[in-house]
Amino acid sequence: MASNPHALLVPALSIAYAGAFAAALLAVDQLAEFMPGSWFEVLGAATLLLCLMTVALLLRSAWRRHRERLDRRGMIWLAGAVGAALLGVVAVLGLVENAQIASVISGADVHLTRPVIESLPRPAGTTLLDESPGLADTESISEDFAAKDLSGIVPFYEAELGKDGWLEDKTSATTPIIRFTKGLFVLSVAIDQASSGYSLTVDRVLTSPSASASPSP
C-alpha cells in the first residue's frame, strides 16, 4: 500500500524549519561576535528558505479557507503570505547587494601581501577577528584585532618591527594611523578606541616609498 505523501509533509517541513532556524541563529551569533566567514550569506539563505516555506503554507491555508467560503479568514492568511514574501524579497536584495560588494572588496591581489601580514608579530592579549583583502586593482590586505590593552600596541610594533627591518614613518607618529615601510611594502597600524581594537593593513606600492619621512627643520 502506497504511503500518503501528506503524512510525510509535516515532519519534512518541521525538519526544514528547524534546520533553517538553527542556521539563522548560528549566523546571527557569529555575526554578533564578528567571526570571519560567509555568515551573512548563511543568514540570507536561511531567511529566504523560511520565507518560501511560510509563503507556501500560508497560501495553502488561504486557498483552503476560500474553498470553505471563509474568505475573511482566508484574507488573513493571504496577508501573512504577502508579508513573508516581502521579507523574502528583502533577503534576496541583501544577498545580491552583498555579492556585489564582495566582488569589489575581494578583488585585491594578495599573493604577495598576505604572507607579509601573516608573518607579523602579534602582541600578547590580542585576538584576530578578521582578515580581508582590499579593493580591486590593489594589493592591500587587512587584519582586525581585539586587544586587552591598546596603549601597548604601538610601542610593541615600534620595537618589534624595527628588529625586522621595518622603518617607521615619523610624520605619522602623531596621527591615529602609524605607518612603517619595508622595501615596497607599507604597513599601517590603526587604533580604534571605540571598539577596543586595532587593525593592520599591508599595501604594496609600485615605487619604493621614502624610508623615513622627517619634517623639514
mmCIF file of C-alpha atoms in Angstrom:
data_model
loop_
_atom_site.group_PDB
_atom_site.id
_atom_site.type_symbol
_atom_site.label_atom_id
_atom_site.label_comp_id
_atom_site.label_asym_id
_atom_site.label_seq_id
_atom_site.Cartn_x
_atom_site.Cartn_y
_atom_site.Cartn_z
ATOM 1 C CA MET A 1 0.000 0.000 0.000
ATOM 2 C CA ALA A 2 1.452 3.348 -1.051
ATOM 3 C CA SER A 3 2.151 5.779 1.755
ATOM 4 C CA ASN A 4 0.208 9.046 1.910
ATOM 5 C CA PRO A 5 2.528 11.854 0.730
ATOM 6 C CA HIS A 6 0.730 14.313 3.005
ATOM 7 C CA ALA A 7 1.689 12.202 6.020
ATOM 8 C CA LEU A 8 5.354 12.954 5.293
ATOM 9 C CA LEU A 9 4.800 16.645 4.602
ATOM 10 C CA VAL A 10 4.510 17.797 8.214
ATOM 11 C CA PRO A 11 7.678 16.088 9.547
ATOM 12 C CA ALA A 12 9.627 17.138 6.435
ATOM 13 C CA LEU A 13 8.584 20.770 6.885
ATOM 14 C CA SER A 14 9.314 20.584 10.600
ATOM 15 C CA ILE A 15 12.850 19.362 9.931
ATOM 16 C CA ALA A 16 13.361 22.026 7.250
ATOM 17 C CA TYR A 17 12.084 24.773 9.567
ATOM 18 C CA ALA A 18 14.281 23.571 12.437
ATOM 19 C CA GLY A 19 17.368 23.444 10.203
ATOM 20 C CA ALA A 20 16.722 26.892 8.731
ATOM 21 C CA PHE A 21 16.102 28.443 12.168
ATOM 22 C CA ALA A 22 19.258 26.832 13.551
ATOM 23 C CA ALA A 23 21.327 28.132 10.631
ATOM 24 C CA ALA A 24 19.870 31.630 11.018
ATOM 25 C CA LEU A 25 20.532 31.722 14.776
ATOM 26 C CA LEU A 26 24.088 30.460 14.294
ATOM 27 C CA ALA A 27 24.734 33.099 11.620
ATOM 28 C CA VAL A 28 23.366 35.866 13.863
ATOM 29 C CA ASP A 29 25.571 34.690 16.728
ATOM 30 C CA GLN A 30 28.680 34.563 14.534
ATOM 31 C CA LEU A 31 27.955 37.983 13.034
ATOM 32 C CA ALA A 32 27.489 39.443 16.521
ATOM 33 C CA GLU A 33 30.887 38.041 17.505
ATOM 34 C CA PHE A 34 32.470 39.445 14.297
ATOM 35 C CA MET A 35 33.659 35.975 13.363
ATOM 36 C CA PRO A 36 35.152 35.522 9.877
ATOM 37 C CA GLY A 37 33.179 33.545 7.353
ATOM 38 C CA SER A 38 30.240 33.816 4.977
ATOM 39 C CA TRP A 39 27.735 34.203 7.806
ATOM 40 C CA PHE A 40 25.763 36.965 6.112
ATOM 41 C CA GLU A 41 25.155 34.649 3.162
ATOM 42 C CA VAL A 42 24.084 31.870 5.551
ATOM 43 C CA LEU A 43 21.657 34.233 7.291
ATOM 44 C CA GLY A 44 20.229 35.453 3.991
ATOM 45 C CA ALA A 45 19.797 31.949 2.589
ATOM 46 C CA ALA A 46 18.161 30.660 5.804
ATOM 47 C CA THR A 47 15.808 33.656 5.901
ATOM 48 C CA LEU A 48 14.877 33.154 2.253
ATOM 49 C CA LEU A 49 14.163 29.454 2.824
ATOM 50 C CA LEU A 50 11.983 30.240 5.841
ATOM 51 C CA CYS A 51 10.068 32.839 3.839
ATOM 52 C CA LEU A 52 9.464 30.490 0.905
ATOM 53 C CA MET A 53 8.157 27.716 3.130
ATOM 54 C CA THR A 54 5.982 30.149 5.069
ATOM 55 C CA VAL A 55 4.514 31.628 1.890
ATOM 56 C CA ALA A 56 3.685 28.158 0.596
ATOM 57 C CA LEU A 57 1.967 27.124 3.840
ATOM 58 C CA LEU A 58 0.011 30.370 4.210
ATOM 59 C CA LEU A 59 -1.156 30.323 0.594
ATOM 60 C CA ARG A 60 -2.265 26.719 1.051
ATOM 61 C CA SER A 61 -4.244 27.704 4.139
ATOM 62 C CA ALA A 62 -5.745 30.744 2.402
ATOM 63 C CA TRP A 63 -6.874 28.613 -0.539
ATOM 64 C CA ARG A 64 -8.436 26.097 1.846
ATOM 65 C CA ARG A 65 -10.407 28.874 3.582
ATOM 66 C CA HIS A 66 -11.546 30.155 0.191
ATOM 67 C CA ARG A 67 -12.847 26.715 -0.758
ATOM 68 C CA GLU A 68 -14.693 26.600 2.562
ATOM 69 C CA ARG A 69 -16.251 30.005 1.712
ATOM 70 C CA LEU A 70 -14.434 31.624 4.635
ATOM 71 C CA ASP A 71 -12.905 34.403 2.570
ATOM 72 C CA ARG A 72 -12.422 36.788 5.501
ATOM 73 C CA ARG A 73 -10.262 34.260 7.315
ATOM 74 C CA GLY A 74 -8.542 33.484 4.046
ATOM 75 C CA MET A 75 -7.554 37.129 3.661
ATOM 76 C CA ILE A 76 -5.721 36.948 6.990
ATOM 77 C CA TRP A 77 -3.665 34.006 5.757
ATOM 78 C CA LEU A 78 -3.121 35.776 2.436
ATOM 79 C CA ALA A 79 -1.886 38.939 4.183
ATOM 80 C CA GLY A 80 0.575 36.828 6.148
ATOM 81 C CA ALA A 81 1.828 35.254 2.921
ATOM 82 C CA VAL A 82 2.349 38.687 1.389
ATOM 83 C CA GLY A 83 4.342 39.806 4.442
ATOM 84 C CA ALA A 84 6.533 36.708 4.293
ATOM 85 C CA ALA A 85 7.047 37.247 0.560
ATOM 86 C CA LEU A 86 8.169 40.848 1.170
ATOM 87 C CA LEU A 87 10.664 39.653 3.772
ATOM 88 C CA GLY A 88 11.940 37.123 1.234
ATOM 89 C CA VAL A 89 12.421 39.907 -1.314
ATOM 90 C CA VAL A 90 14.440 41.864 1.259
ATOM 91 C CA ALA A 91 16.603 38.764 1.865
ATOM 92 C CA VAL A 92 17.216 38.374 -1.877
ATOM 93 C CA LEU A 93 18.130 42.050 -2.269
ATOM 94 C CA GLY A 94 20.513 41.778 0.682
ATOM 95 C CA LEU A 95 22.224 38.734 -0.816
ATOM 96 C CA VAL A 96 22.551 40.431 -4.208
ATOM 97 C CA GLU A 97 23.984 43.617 -2.701
ATOM 98 C CA ASN A 98 26.405 41.658 -0.535
ATOM 99 C CA ALA A 99 27.566 39.690 -3.579
ATOM 100 C CA GLN A 100 28.169 42.923 -5.490
ATOM 101 C CA ILE A 101 30.170 44.378 -2.605
ATOM 102 C CA ALA A 102 32.132 41.145 -2.200
ATOM 103 C CA SER A 103 33.058 41.174 -5.875
ATOM 104 C CA VAL A 104 34.666 44.584 -5.350
ATOM 105 C CA ILE A 105 36.382 44.142 -1.998
ATOM 106 C CA SER A 106 37.667 40.662 -2.810
ATOM 107 C CA GLY A 107 39.373 41.757 -5.998
ATOM 108 C CA ALA A 108 42.743 42.634 -4.462
ATOM 109 C CA ASP A 109 45.774 40.585 -5.455
ATOM 110 C CA VAL A 110 47.158 39.487 -2.083
ATOM 111 C CA HIS A 111 49.548 36.717 -3.078
ATOM 112 C CA LEU A 112 52.469 38.925 -2.000
ATOM 113 C CA THR A 113 50.923 40.934 0.834
ATOM 114 C CA ARG A 114 49.171 38.061 2.660
ATOM 115 C CA PRO A 115 52.460 36.298 3.594
ATOM 116 C CA VAL A 116 53.785 39.631 4.856
ATOM 117 C CA ILE A 117 50.837 40.429 7.128
ATOM 118 C CA GLU A 118 50.604 36.863 8.428
ATOM 119 C CA SER A 119 54.301 36.880 9.361
ATOM 120 C CA LEU A 120 53.998 39.983 11.542
ATOM 121 C CA PRO A 121 54.420 39.560 15.306
ATOM 122 C CA ARG A 122 51.325 39.837 17.499
ATOM 123 C CA PRO A 123 51.185 41.412 20.956
ATOM 124 C CA ALA A 124 50.105 39.237 23.860
ATOM 125 C CA GLY A 125 46.435 39.504 24.744
ATOM 126 C CA THR A 126 45.229 40.146 21.199
ATOM 127 C CA THR A 127 42.720 38.127 19.179
ATOM 128 C CA LEU A 128 42.435 38.025 15.394
ATOM 129 C CA LEU A 129 38.861 38.867 14.392
ATOM 130 C CA ASP A 130 39.008 39.034 10.617
ATOM 131 C CA GLU A 131 41.307 39.089 7.607
ATOM 132 C CA SER A 132 40.054 40.649 4.399
ATOM 133 C CA PRO A 133 41.529 41.718 1.048
ATOM 134 C CA GLY A 134 41.278 45.300 -0.121
ATOM 135 C CA LEU A 135 39.631 46.828 -3.147
ATOM 136 C CA ALA A 136 40.021 45.531 -6.645
ATOM 137 C CA ASP A 137 43.153 46.644 -8.560
ATOM 138 C CA THR A 138 45.158 46.886 -5.317
ATOM 139 C CA GLU A 139 47.389 44.537 -3.341
ATOM 140 C CA SER A 140 46.022 45.646 0.019
ATOM 141 C CA ILE A 141 45.081 43.254 2.833
ATOM 142 C CA SER A 142 43.878 43.984 6.370
ATOM 143 C CA GLU A 143 43.550 42.185 9.692
ATOM 144 C CA ASP A 144 41.346 43.310 12.585
ATOM 145 C CA PHE A 145 42.250 42.506 16.190
ATOM 146 C CA ALA A 146 40.693 42.826 19.628
ATOM 147 C CA ALA A 147 43.146 43.891 22.319
ATOM 148 C CA LYS A 148 43.071 43.984 26.096
ATOM 149 C CA ASP A 149 45.489 46.936 26.317
ATOM 150 C CA LEU A 150 45.519 49.356 23.391
ATOM 151 C CA SER A 151 48.151 51.576 25.000
ATOM 152 C CA GLY A 152 50.867 48.995 24.370
ATOM 153 C CA ILE A 153 50.046 48.220 20.730
ATOM 154 C CA VAL A 154 52.015 50.976 19.007
ATOM 155 C CA PRO A 155 55.109 50.664 21.292
ATOM 156 C CA PHE A 156 55.071 46.900 20.640
ATOM 157 C CA TYR A 157 55.142 47.313 16.874
ATOM 158 C CA GLU A 158 57.689 50.110 17.044
ATOM 159 C CA ALA A 159 60.044 47.812 18.954
ATOM 160 C CA GLU A 160 59.380 44.527 17.143
ATOM 161 C CA LEU A 161 59.149 45.793 13.571
ATOM 162 C CA GLY A 162 62.393 47.706 13.919
ATOM 163 C CA LYS A 163 64.163 44.398 14.580
ATOM 164 C CA ASP A 164 62.794 43.027 11.291
ATOM 165 C CA GLY A 165 63.897 45.916 9.096
ATOM 166 C CA TRP A 166 60.694 47.965 9.102
ATOM 167 C CA LEU A 167 61.220 51.733 9.304
ATOM 168 C CA GLU A 168 58.668 53.995 10.955
ATOM 169 C CA ASP A 169 57.309 56.989 9.078
ATOM 170 C CA LYS A 170 57.984 59.647 11.717
ATOM 171 C CA THR A 171 55.425 62.021 10.183
ATOM 172 C CA SER A 172 52.672 59.607 11.216
ATOM 173 C CA ALA A 173 53.720 59.413 14.863
ATOM 174 C CA THR A 174 51.122 61.968 15.985
ATOM 175 C CA THR A 175 48.273 60.622 13.831
ATOM 176 C CA PRO A 176 45.758 57.848 14.613
ATOM 177 C CA ILE A 177 47.378 55.661 11.935
ATOM 178 C CA ILE A 178 51.067 54.791 12.343
ATOM 179 C CA ARG A 179 52.911 53.697 9.188
ATOM 180 C CA PHE A 180 56.002 51.587 8.632
ATOM 181 C CA THR A 181 57.825 50.798 5.400
ATOM 182 C CA LYS A 182 59.966 47.912 4.230
ATOM 183 C CA GLY A 183 61.005 47.859 0.608
ATOM 184 C CA LEU A 184 57.864 48.135 -1.486
ATOM 185 C CA PHE A 185 55.547 47.326 1.420
ATOM 186 C CA VAL A 186 53.718 49.834 3.619
ATOM 187 C CA LEU A 187 52.240 48.707 6.938
ATOM 188 C CA SER A 188 49.567 50.811 8.667
ATOM 189 C CA VAL A 189 48.613 50.323 12.322
ATOM 190 C CA ALA A 190 45.271 51.957 13.147
ATOM 191 C CA ILE A 191 43.970 52.110 16.727
ATOM 192 C CA ASP A 192 40.204 52.153 17.298
ATOM 193 C CA GLN A 193 39.450 53.199 20.860
ATOM 194 C CA ALA A 194 35.691 52.849 20.369
ATOM 195 C CA SER A 195 35.849 49.134 19.602
ATOM 196 C CA SER A 196 38.854 48.372 21.859
ATOM 197 C CA GLY A 197 40.736 47.028 18.887
ATOM 198 C CA TYR A 198 43.137 47.840 16.124
ATOM 199 C CA SER A 199 43.764 46.933 12.501
ATOM 200 C CA LEU A 200 46.829 46.190 10.402
ATOM 201 C CA THR A 201 46.905 46.945 6.684
ATOM 202 C CA VAL A 202 49.688 45.953 4.311
ATOM 203 C CA ASP A 203 49.949 47.590 0.872
ATOM 204 C CA ARG A 204 52.448 47.061 -1.896
ATOM 205 C CA VAL A 205 53.371 50.155 -3.880
ATOM 206 C CA LEU A 206 54.910 50.319 -7.334
ATOM 207 C CA THR A 207 57.751 52.595 -6.315
ATOM 208 C CA SER A 208 59.781 52.351 -3.146
ATOM 209 C CA PRO A 209 58.370 54.742 -0.510
ATOM 210 C CA SER A 210 60.597 57.022 1.488
ATOM 211 C CA ALA A 211 62.162 55.006 4.243
ATOM 212 C CA SER A 212 61.660 57.727 6.834
ATOM 213 C CA ALA A 213 59.966 60.988 6.110
ATOM 214 C CA SER A 214 61.294 63.525 8.567
ATOM 215 C CA PRO A 215 59.795 67.020 8.815
ATOM 216 C CA SER A 216 61.906 69.806 7.383
ATOM 217 C CA PRO A 217 63.784 71.776 10.005
#
